[in-house]
mmCIF file with all atom_site columns, C-alpha atoms in Angstrom:
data_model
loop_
_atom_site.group_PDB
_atom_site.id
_atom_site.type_symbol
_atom_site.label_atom_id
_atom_site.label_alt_id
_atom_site.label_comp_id
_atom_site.label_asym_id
_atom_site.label_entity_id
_atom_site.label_seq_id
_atom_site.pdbx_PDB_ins_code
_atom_site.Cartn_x
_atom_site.Cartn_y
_atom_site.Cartn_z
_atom_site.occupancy
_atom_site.B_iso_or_equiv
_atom_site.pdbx_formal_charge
_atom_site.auth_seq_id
_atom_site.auth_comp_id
_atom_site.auth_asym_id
_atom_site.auth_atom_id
_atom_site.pdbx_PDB_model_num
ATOM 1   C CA . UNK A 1 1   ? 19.729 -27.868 -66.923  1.00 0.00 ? 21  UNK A CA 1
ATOM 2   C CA . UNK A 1 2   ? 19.267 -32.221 -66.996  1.00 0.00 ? 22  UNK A CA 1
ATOM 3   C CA . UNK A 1 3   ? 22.343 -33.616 -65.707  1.00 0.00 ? 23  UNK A CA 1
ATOM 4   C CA . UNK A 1 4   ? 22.881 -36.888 -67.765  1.00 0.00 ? 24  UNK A CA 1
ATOM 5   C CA . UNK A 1 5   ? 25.067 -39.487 -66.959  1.00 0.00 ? 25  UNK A CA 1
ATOM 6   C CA . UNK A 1 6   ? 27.948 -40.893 -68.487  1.00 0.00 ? 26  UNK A CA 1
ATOM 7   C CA . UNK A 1 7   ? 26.018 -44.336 -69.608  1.00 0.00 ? 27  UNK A CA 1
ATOM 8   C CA . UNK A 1 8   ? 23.092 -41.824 -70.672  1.00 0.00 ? 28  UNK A CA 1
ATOM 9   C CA . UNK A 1 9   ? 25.766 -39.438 -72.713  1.00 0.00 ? 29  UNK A CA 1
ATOM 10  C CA . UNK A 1 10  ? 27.347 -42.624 -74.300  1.00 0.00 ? 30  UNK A CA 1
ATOM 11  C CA . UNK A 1 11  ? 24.043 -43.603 -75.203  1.00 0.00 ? 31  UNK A CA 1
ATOM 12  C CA . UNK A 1 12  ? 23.540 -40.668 -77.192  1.00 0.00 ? 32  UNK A CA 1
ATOM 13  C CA . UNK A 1 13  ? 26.849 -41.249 -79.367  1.00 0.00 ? 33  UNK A CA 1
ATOM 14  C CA . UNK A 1 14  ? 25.695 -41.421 -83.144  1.00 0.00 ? 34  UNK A CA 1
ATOM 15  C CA . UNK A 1 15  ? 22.678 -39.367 -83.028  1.00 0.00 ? 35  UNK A CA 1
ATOM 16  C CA . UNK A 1 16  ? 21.459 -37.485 -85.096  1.00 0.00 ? 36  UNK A CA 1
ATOM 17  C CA . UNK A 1 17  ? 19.722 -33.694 -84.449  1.00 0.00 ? 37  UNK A CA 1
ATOM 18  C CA . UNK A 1 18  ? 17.743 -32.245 -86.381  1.00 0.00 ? 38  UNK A CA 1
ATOM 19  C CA . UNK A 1 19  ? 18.872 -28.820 -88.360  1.00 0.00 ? 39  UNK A CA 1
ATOM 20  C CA . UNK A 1 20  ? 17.546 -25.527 -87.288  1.00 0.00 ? 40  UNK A CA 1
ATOM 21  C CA . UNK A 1 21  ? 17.124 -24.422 -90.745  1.00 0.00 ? 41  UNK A CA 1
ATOM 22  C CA . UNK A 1 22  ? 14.877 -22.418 -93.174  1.00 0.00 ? 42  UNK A CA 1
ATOM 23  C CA . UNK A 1 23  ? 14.920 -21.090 -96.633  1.00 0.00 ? 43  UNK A CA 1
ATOM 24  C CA . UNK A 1 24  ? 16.517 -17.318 -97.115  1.00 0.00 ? 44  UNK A CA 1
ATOM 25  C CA . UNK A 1 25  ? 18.011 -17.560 -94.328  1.00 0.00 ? 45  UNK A CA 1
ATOM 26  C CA . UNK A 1 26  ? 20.302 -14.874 -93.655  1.00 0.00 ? 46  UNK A CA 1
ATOM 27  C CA . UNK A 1 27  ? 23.017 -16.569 -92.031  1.00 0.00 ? 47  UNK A CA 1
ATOM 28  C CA . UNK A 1 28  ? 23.013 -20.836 -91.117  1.00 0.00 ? 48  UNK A CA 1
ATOM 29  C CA . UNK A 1 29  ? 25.785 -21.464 -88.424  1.00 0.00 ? 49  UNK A CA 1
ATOM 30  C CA . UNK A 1 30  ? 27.124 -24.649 -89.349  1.00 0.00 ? 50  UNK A CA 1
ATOM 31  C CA . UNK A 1 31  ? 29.056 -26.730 -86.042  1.00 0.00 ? 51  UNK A CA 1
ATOM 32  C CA . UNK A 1 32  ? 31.773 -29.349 -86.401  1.00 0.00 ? 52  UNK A CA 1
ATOM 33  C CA . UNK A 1 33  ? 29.341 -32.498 -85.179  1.00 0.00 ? 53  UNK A CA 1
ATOM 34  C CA . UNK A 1 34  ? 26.844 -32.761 -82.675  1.00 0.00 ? 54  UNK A CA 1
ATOM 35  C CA . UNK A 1 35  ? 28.657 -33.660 -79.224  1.00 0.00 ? 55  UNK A CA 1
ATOM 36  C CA . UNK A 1 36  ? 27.146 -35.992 -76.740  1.00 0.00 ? 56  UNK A CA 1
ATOM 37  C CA . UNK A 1 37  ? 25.361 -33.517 -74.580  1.00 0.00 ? 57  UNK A CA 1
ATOM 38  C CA . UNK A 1 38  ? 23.958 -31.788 -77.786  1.00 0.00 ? 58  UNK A CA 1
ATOM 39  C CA . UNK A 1 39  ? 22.755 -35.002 -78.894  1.00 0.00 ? 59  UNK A CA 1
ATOM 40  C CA . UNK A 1 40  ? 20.973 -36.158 -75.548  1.00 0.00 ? 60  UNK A CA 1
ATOM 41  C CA . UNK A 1 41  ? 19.193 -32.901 -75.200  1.00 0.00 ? 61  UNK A CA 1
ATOM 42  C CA . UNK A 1 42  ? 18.431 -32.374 -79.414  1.00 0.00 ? 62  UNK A CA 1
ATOM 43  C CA . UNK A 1 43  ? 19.543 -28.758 -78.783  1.00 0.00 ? 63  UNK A CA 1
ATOM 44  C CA . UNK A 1 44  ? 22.640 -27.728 -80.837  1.00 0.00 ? 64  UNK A CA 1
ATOM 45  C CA . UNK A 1 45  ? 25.631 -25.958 -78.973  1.00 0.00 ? 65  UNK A CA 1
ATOM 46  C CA . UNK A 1 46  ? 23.995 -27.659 -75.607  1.00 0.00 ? 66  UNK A CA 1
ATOM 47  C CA . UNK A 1 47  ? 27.493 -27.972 -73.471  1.00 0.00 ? 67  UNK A CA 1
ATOM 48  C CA . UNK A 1 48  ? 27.564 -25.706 -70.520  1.00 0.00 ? 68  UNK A CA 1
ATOM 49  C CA . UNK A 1 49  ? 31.181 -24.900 -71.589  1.00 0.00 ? 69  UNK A CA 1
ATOM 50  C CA . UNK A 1 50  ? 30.610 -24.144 -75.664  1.00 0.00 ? 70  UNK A CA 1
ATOM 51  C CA . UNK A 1 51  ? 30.454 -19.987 -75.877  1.00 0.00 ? 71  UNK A CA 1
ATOM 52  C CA . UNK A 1 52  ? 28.208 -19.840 -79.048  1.00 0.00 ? 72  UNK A CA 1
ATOM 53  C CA . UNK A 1 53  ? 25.024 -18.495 -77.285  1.00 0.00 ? 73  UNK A CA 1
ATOM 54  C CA . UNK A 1 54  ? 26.568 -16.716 -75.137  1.00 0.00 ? 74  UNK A CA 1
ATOM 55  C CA . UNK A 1 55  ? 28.754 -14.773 -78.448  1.00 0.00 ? 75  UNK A CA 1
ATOM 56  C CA . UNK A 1 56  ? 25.988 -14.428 -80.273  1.00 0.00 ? 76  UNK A CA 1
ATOM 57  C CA . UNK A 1 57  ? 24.326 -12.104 -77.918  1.00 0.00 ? 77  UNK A CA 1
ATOM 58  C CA . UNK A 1 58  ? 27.644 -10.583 -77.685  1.00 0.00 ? 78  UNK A CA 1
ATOM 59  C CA . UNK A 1 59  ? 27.904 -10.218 -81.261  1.00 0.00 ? 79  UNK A CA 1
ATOM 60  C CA . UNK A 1 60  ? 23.958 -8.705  -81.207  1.00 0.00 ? 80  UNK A CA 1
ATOM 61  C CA . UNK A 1 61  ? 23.138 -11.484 -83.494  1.00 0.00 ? 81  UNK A CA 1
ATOM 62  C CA . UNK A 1 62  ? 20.187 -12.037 -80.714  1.00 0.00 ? 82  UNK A CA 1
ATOM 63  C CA . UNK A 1 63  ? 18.811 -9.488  -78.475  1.00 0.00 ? 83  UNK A CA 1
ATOM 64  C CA . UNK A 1 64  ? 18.888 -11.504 -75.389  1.00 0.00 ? 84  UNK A CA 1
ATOM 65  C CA . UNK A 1 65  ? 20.772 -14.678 -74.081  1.00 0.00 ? 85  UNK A CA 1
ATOM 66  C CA . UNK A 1 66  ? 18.998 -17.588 -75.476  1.00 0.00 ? 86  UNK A CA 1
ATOM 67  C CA . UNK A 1 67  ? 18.925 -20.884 -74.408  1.00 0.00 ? 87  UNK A CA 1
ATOM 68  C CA . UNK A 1 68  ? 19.751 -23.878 -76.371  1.00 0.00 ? 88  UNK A CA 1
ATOM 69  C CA . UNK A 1 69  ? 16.350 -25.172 -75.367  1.00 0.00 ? 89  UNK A CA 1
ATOM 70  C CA . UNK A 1 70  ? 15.339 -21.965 -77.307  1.00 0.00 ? 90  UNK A CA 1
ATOM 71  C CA . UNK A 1 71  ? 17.154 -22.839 -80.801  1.00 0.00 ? 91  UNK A CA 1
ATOM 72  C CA . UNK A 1 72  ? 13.994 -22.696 -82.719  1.00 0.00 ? 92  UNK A CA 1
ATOM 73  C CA . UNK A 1 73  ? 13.658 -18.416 -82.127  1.00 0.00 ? 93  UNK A CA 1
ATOM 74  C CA . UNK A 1 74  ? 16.380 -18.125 -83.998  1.00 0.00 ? 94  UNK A CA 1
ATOM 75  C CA . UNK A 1 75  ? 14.409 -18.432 -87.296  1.00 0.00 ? 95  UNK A CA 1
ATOM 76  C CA . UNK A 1 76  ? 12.575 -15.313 -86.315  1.00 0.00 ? 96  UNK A CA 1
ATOM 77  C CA . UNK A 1 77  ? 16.068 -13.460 -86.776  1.00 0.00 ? 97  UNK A CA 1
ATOM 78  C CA . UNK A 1 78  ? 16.890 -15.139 -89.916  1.00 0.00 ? 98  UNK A CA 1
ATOM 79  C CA . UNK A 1 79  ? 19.419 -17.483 -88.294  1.00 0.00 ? 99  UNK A CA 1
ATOM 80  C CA . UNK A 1 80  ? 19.689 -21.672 -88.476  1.00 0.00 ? 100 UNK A CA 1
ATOM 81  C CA . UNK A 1 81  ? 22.037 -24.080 -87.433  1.00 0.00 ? 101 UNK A CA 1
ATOM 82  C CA . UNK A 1 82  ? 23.187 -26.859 -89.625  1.00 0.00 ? 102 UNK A CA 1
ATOM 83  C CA . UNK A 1 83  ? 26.446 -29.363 -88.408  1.00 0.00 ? 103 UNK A CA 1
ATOM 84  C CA . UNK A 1 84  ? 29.390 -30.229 -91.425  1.00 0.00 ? 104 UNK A CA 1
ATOM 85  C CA . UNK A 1 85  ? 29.105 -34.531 -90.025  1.00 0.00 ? 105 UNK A CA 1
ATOM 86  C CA . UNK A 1 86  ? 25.564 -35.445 -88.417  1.00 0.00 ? 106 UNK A CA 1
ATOM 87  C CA . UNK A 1 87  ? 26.507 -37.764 -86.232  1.00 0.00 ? 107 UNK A CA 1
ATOM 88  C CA . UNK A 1 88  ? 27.361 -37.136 -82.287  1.00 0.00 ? 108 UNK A CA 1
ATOM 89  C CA . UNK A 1 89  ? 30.581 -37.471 -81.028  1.00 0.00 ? 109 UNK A CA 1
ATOM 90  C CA . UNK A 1 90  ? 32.069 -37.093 -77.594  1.00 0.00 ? 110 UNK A CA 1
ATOM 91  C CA . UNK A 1 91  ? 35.172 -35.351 -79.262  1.00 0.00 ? 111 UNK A CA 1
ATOM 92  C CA . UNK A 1 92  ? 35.498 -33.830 -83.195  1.00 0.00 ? 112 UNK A CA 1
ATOM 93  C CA . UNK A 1 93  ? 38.737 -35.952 -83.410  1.00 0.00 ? 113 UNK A CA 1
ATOM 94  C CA . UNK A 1 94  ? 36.859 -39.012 -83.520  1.00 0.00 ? 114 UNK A CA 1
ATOM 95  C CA . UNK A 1 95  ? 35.606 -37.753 -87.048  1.00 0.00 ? 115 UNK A CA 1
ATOM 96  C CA . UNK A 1 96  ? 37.407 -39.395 -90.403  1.00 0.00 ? 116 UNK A CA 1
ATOM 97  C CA . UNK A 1 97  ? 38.967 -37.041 -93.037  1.00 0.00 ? 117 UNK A CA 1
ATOM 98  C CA . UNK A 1 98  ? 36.006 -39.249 -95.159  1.00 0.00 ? 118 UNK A CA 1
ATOM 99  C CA . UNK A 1 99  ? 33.105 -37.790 -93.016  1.00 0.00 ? 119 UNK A CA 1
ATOM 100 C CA . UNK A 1 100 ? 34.178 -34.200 -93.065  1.00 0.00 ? 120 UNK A CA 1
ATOM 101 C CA . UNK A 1 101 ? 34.517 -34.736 -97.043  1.00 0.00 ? 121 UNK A CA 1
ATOM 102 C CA . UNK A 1 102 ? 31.270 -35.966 -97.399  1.00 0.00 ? 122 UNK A CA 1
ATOM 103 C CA . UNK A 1 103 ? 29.736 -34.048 -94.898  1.00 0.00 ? 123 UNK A CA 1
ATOM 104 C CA . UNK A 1 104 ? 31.004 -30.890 -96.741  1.00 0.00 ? 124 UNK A CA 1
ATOM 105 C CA . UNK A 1 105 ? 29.711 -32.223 -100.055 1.00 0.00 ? 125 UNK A CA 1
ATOM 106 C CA . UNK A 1 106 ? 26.160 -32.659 -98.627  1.00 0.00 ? 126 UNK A CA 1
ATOM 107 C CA . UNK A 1 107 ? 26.614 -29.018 -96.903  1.00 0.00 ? 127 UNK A CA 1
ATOM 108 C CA . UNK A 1 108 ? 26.925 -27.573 -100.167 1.00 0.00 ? 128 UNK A CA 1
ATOM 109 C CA . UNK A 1 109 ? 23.846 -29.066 -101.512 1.00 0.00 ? 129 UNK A CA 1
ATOM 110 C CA . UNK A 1 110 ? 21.886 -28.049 -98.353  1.00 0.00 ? 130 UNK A CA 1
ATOM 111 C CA . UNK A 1 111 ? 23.206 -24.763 -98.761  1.00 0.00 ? 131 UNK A CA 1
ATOM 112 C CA . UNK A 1 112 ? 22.192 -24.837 -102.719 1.00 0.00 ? 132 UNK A CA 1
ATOM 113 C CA . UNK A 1 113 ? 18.926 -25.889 -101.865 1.00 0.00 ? 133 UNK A CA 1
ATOM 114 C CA . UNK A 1 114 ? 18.205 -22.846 -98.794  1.00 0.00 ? 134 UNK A CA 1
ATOM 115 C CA . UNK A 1 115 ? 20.366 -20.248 -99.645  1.00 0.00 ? 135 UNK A CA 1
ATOM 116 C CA . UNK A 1 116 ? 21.083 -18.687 -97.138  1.00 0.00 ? 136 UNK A CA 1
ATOM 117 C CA . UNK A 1 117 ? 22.990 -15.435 -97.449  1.00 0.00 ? 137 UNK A CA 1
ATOM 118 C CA . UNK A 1 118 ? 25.980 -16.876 -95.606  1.00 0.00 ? 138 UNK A CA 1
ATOM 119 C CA . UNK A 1 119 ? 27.277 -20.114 -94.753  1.00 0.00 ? 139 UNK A CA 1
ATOM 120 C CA . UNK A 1 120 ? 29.358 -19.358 -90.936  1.00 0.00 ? 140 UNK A CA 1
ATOM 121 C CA . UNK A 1 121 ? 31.242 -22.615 -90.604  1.00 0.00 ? 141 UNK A CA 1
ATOM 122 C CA . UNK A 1 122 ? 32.663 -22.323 -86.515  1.00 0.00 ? 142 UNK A CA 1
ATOM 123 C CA . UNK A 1 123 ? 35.379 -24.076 -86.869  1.00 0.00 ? 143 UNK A CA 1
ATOM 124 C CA . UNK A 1 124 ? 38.659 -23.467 -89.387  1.00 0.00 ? 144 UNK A CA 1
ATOM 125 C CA . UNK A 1 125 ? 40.080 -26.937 -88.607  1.00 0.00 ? 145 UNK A CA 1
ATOM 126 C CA . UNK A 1 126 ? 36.166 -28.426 -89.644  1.00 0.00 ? 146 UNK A CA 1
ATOM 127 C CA . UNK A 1 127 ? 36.276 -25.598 -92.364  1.00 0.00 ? 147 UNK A CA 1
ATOM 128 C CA . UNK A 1 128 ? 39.461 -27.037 -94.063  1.00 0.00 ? 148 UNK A CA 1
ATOM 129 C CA . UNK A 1 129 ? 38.878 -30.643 -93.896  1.00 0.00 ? 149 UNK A CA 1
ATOM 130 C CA . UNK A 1 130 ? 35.626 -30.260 -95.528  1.00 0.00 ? 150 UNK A CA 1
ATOM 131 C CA . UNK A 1 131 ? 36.197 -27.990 -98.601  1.00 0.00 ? 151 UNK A CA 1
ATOM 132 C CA . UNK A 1 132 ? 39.539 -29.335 -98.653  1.00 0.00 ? 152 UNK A CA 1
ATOM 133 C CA . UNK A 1 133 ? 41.015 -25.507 -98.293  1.00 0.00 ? 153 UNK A CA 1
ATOM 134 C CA . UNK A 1 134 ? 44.345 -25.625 -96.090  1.00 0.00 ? 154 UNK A CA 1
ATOM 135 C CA . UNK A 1 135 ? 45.101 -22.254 -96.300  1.00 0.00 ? 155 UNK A CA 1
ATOM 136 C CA . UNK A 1 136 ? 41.638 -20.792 -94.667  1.00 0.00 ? 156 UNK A CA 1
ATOM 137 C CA . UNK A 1 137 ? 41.212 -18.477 -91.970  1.00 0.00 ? 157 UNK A CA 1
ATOM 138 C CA . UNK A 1 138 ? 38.939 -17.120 -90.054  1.00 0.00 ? 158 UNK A CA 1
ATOM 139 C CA . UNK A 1 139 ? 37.037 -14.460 -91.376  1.00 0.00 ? 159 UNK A CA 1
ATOM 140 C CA . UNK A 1 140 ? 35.056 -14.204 -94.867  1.00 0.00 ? 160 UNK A CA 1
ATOM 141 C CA . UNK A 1 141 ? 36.101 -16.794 -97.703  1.00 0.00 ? 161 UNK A CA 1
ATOM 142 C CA . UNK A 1 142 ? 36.600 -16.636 -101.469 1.00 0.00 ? 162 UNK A CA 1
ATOM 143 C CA . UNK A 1 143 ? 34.478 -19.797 -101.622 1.00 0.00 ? 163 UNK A CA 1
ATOM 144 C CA . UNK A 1 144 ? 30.644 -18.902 -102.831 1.00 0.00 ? 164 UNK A CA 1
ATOM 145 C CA . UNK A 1 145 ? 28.299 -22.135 -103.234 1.00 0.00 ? 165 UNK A CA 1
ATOM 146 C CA . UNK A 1 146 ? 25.554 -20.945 -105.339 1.00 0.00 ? 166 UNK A CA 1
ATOM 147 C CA . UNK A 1 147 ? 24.568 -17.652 -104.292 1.00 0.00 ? 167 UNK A CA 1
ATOM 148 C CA . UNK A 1 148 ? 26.107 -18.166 -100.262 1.00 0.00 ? 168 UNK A CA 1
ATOM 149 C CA . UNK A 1 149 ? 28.833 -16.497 -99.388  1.00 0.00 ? 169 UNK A CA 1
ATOM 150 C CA . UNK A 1 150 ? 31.117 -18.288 -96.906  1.00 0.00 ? 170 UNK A CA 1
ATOM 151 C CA . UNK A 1 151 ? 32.767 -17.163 -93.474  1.00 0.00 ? 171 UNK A CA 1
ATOM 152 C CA . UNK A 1 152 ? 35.024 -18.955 -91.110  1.00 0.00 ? 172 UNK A CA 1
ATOM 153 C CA . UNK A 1 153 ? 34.356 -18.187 -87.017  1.00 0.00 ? 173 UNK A CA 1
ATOM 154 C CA . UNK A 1 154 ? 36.173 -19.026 -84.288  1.00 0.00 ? 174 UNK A CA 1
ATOM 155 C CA . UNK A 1 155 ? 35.284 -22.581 -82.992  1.00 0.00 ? 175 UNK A CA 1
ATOM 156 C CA . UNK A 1 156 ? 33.027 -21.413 -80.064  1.00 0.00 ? 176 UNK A CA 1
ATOM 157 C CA . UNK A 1 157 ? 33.740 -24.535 -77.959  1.00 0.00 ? 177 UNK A CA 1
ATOM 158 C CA . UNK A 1 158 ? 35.589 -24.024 -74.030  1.00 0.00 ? 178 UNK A CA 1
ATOM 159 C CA . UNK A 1 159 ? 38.823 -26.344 -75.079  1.00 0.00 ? 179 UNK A CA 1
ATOM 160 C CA . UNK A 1 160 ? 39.421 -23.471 -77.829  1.00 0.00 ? 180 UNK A CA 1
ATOM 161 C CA . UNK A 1 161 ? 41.715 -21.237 -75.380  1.00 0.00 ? 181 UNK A CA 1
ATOM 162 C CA . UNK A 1 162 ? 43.196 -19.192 -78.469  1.00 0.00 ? 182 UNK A CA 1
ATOM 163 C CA . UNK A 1 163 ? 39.992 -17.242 -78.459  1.00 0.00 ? 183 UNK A CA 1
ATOM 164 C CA . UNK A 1 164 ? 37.996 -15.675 -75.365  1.00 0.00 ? 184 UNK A CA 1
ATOM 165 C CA . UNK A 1 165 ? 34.115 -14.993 -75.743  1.00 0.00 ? 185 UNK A CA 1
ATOM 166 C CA . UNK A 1 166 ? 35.032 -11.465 -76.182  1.00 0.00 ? 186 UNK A CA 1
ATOM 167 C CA . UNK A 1 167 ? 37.431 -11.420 -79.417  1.00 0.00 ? 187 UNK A CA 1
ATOM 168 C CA . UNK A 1 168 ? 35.016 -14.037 -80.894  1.00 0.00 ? 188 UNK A CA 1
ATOM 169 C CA . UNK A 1 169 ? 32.279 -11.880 -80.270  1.00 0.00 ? 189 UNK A CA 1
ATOM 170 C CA . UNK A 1 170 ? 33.992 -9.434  -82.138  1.00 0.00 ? 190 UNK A CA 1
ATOM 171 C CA . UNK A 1 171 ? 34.353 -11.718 -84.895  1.00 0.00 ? 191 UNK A CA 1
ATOM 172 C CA . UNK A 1 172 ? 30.713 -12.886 -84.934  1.00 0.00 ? 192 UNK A CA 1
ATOM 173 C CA . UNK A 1 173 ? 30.067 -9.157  -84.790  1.00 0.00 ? 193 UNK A CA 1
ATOM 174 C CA . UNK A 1 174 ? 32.103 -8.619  -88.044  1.00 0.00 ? 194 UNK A CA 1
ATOM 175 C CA . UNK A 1 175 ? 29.830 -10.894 -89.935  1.00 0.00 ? 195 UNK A CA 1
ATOM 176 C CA . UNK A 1 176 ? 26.716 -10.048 -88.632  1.00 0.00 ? 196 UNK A CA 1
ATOM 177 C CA . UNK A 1 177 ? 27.426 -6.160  -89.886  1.00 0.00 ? 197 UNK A CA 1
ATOM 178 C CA . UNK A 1 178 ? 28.367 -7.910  -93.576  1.00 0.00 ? 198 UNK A CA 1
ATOM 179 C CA . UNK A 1 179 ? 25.365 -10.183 -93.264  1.00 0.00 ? 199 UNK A CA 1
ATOM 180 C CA . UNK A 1 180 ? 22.974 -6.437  -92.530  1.00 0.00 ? 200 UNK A CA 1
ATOM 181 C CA . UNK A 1 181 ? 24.811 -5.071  -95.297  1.00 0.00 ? 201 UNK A CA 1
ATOM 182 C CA . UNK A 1 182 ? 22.845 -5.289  -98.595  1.00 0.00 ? 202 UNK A CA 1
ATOM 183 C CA . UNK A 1 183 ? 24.460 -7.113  -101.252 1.00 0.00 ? 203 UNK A CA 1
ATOM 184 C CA . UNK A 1 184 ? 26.291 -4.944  -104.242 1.00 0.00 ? 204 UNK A CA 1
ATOM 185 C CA . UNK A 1 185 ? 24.013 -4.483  -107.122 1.00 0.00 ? 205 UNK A CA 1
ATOM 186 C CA . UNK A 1 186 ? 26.406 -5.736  -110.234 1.00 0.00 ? 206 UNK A CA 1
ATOM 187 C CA . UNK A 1 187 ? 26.166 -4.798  -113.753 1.00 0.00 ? 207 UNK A CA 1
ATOM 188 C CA . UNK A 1 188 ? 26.750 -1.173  -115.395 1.00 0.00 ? 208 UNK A CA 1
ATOM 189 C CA . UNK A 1 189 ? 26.724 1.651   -113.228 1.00 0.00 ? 209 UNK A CA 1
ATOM 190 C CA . UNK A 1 190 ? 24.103 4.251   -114.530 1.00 0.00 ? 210 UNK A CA 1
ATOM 191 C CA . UNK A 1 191 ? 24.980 7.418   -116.616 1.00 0.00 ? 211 UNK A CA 1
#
């Protein structure tokens, strides 16, 4: 891995990275905000400390141990990665209660406009400040924009200590099974 510098991090505050995204998908992992090391390398989840490649092997969302450098495969498993706020940060506190709004208003329409079968937001604290849901937790939502359904993860990144890369591999595991599960046919039942 390219060991950056602190001038050569700070540089990279306020970048953007591009989504990992597609139409259909069946799941689009949506982080908090880019962080500096993210943005410098333009590979999402890039930190050697965040867990989320590492869980979603685990979690047999991938069949190997990928490499941020390899974000793009995950299309081939029906997988993208989207952020709530754009821009990098060195820490998610930085963020205004303004940007999370808007950044979960323009979520929603990206979501609208790919539909995905399920928006995973990683993240309850980035969750509730931008659908403005205090009571959320992790696990599947009530919330449904347009046809997605919604579920909250663990935040995958090393400072969250309430979670190891085991339980949240379990968790990541939970919606993986819901996301292979085909959707309930509605209407009458047949007689």
């Amino acid at each position: 891995m390219t060991r950056f510098t602190q001038a050569e991090l700070e540089a990279a505050r306020d970048r953007l990275v591009p989504d990992v995204v597609a139409g259909g998908l069946r799941v689009l992992f949506c982080g908090i905000n880019p962080g500096l090391m993210t943005a410098a390398t333009g590979h999402h989840f890039a930190r050697p400390g965040n867990r989320f490649w590492p869980v979603l092997h685990l979690s047999g969302f991938t069949p190997r141990l990928m490499k941020p450098a390899e974000q793009r495969e995950l299309l081939s498993h029906g997988l993208g990665i989207t952020n709530v706020v754009a821009r990098a940060t060195a820490r998610a506190d930085e963020l205004t209660a303004e940007e999370y709004r808007e950044g979960g208003r323009l979520l929603a329409e990206k979501v609208v406009r790919l539909r995905p079968r399920w928006l995973a937001v990683v993240g309850v604290t980035a969750y509730r400040a931008a659908f403005d849901d205090r009571r959320a937790r992790v696990g599947p939502q009530e919330r449904v924009i347009g046809d997605t359904r919604v579920w909250v993860l663990p935040n995958p990144s090393g400072l969250n200590a309430h979670w190891t890369a085991a339980t949240m591999a379990e968790e990541f595991a939970r919606l993986r099974v819901a996301a292979e599960t085909p959707p309930a046919v509605t209407g009458e039942p047949s007689r």
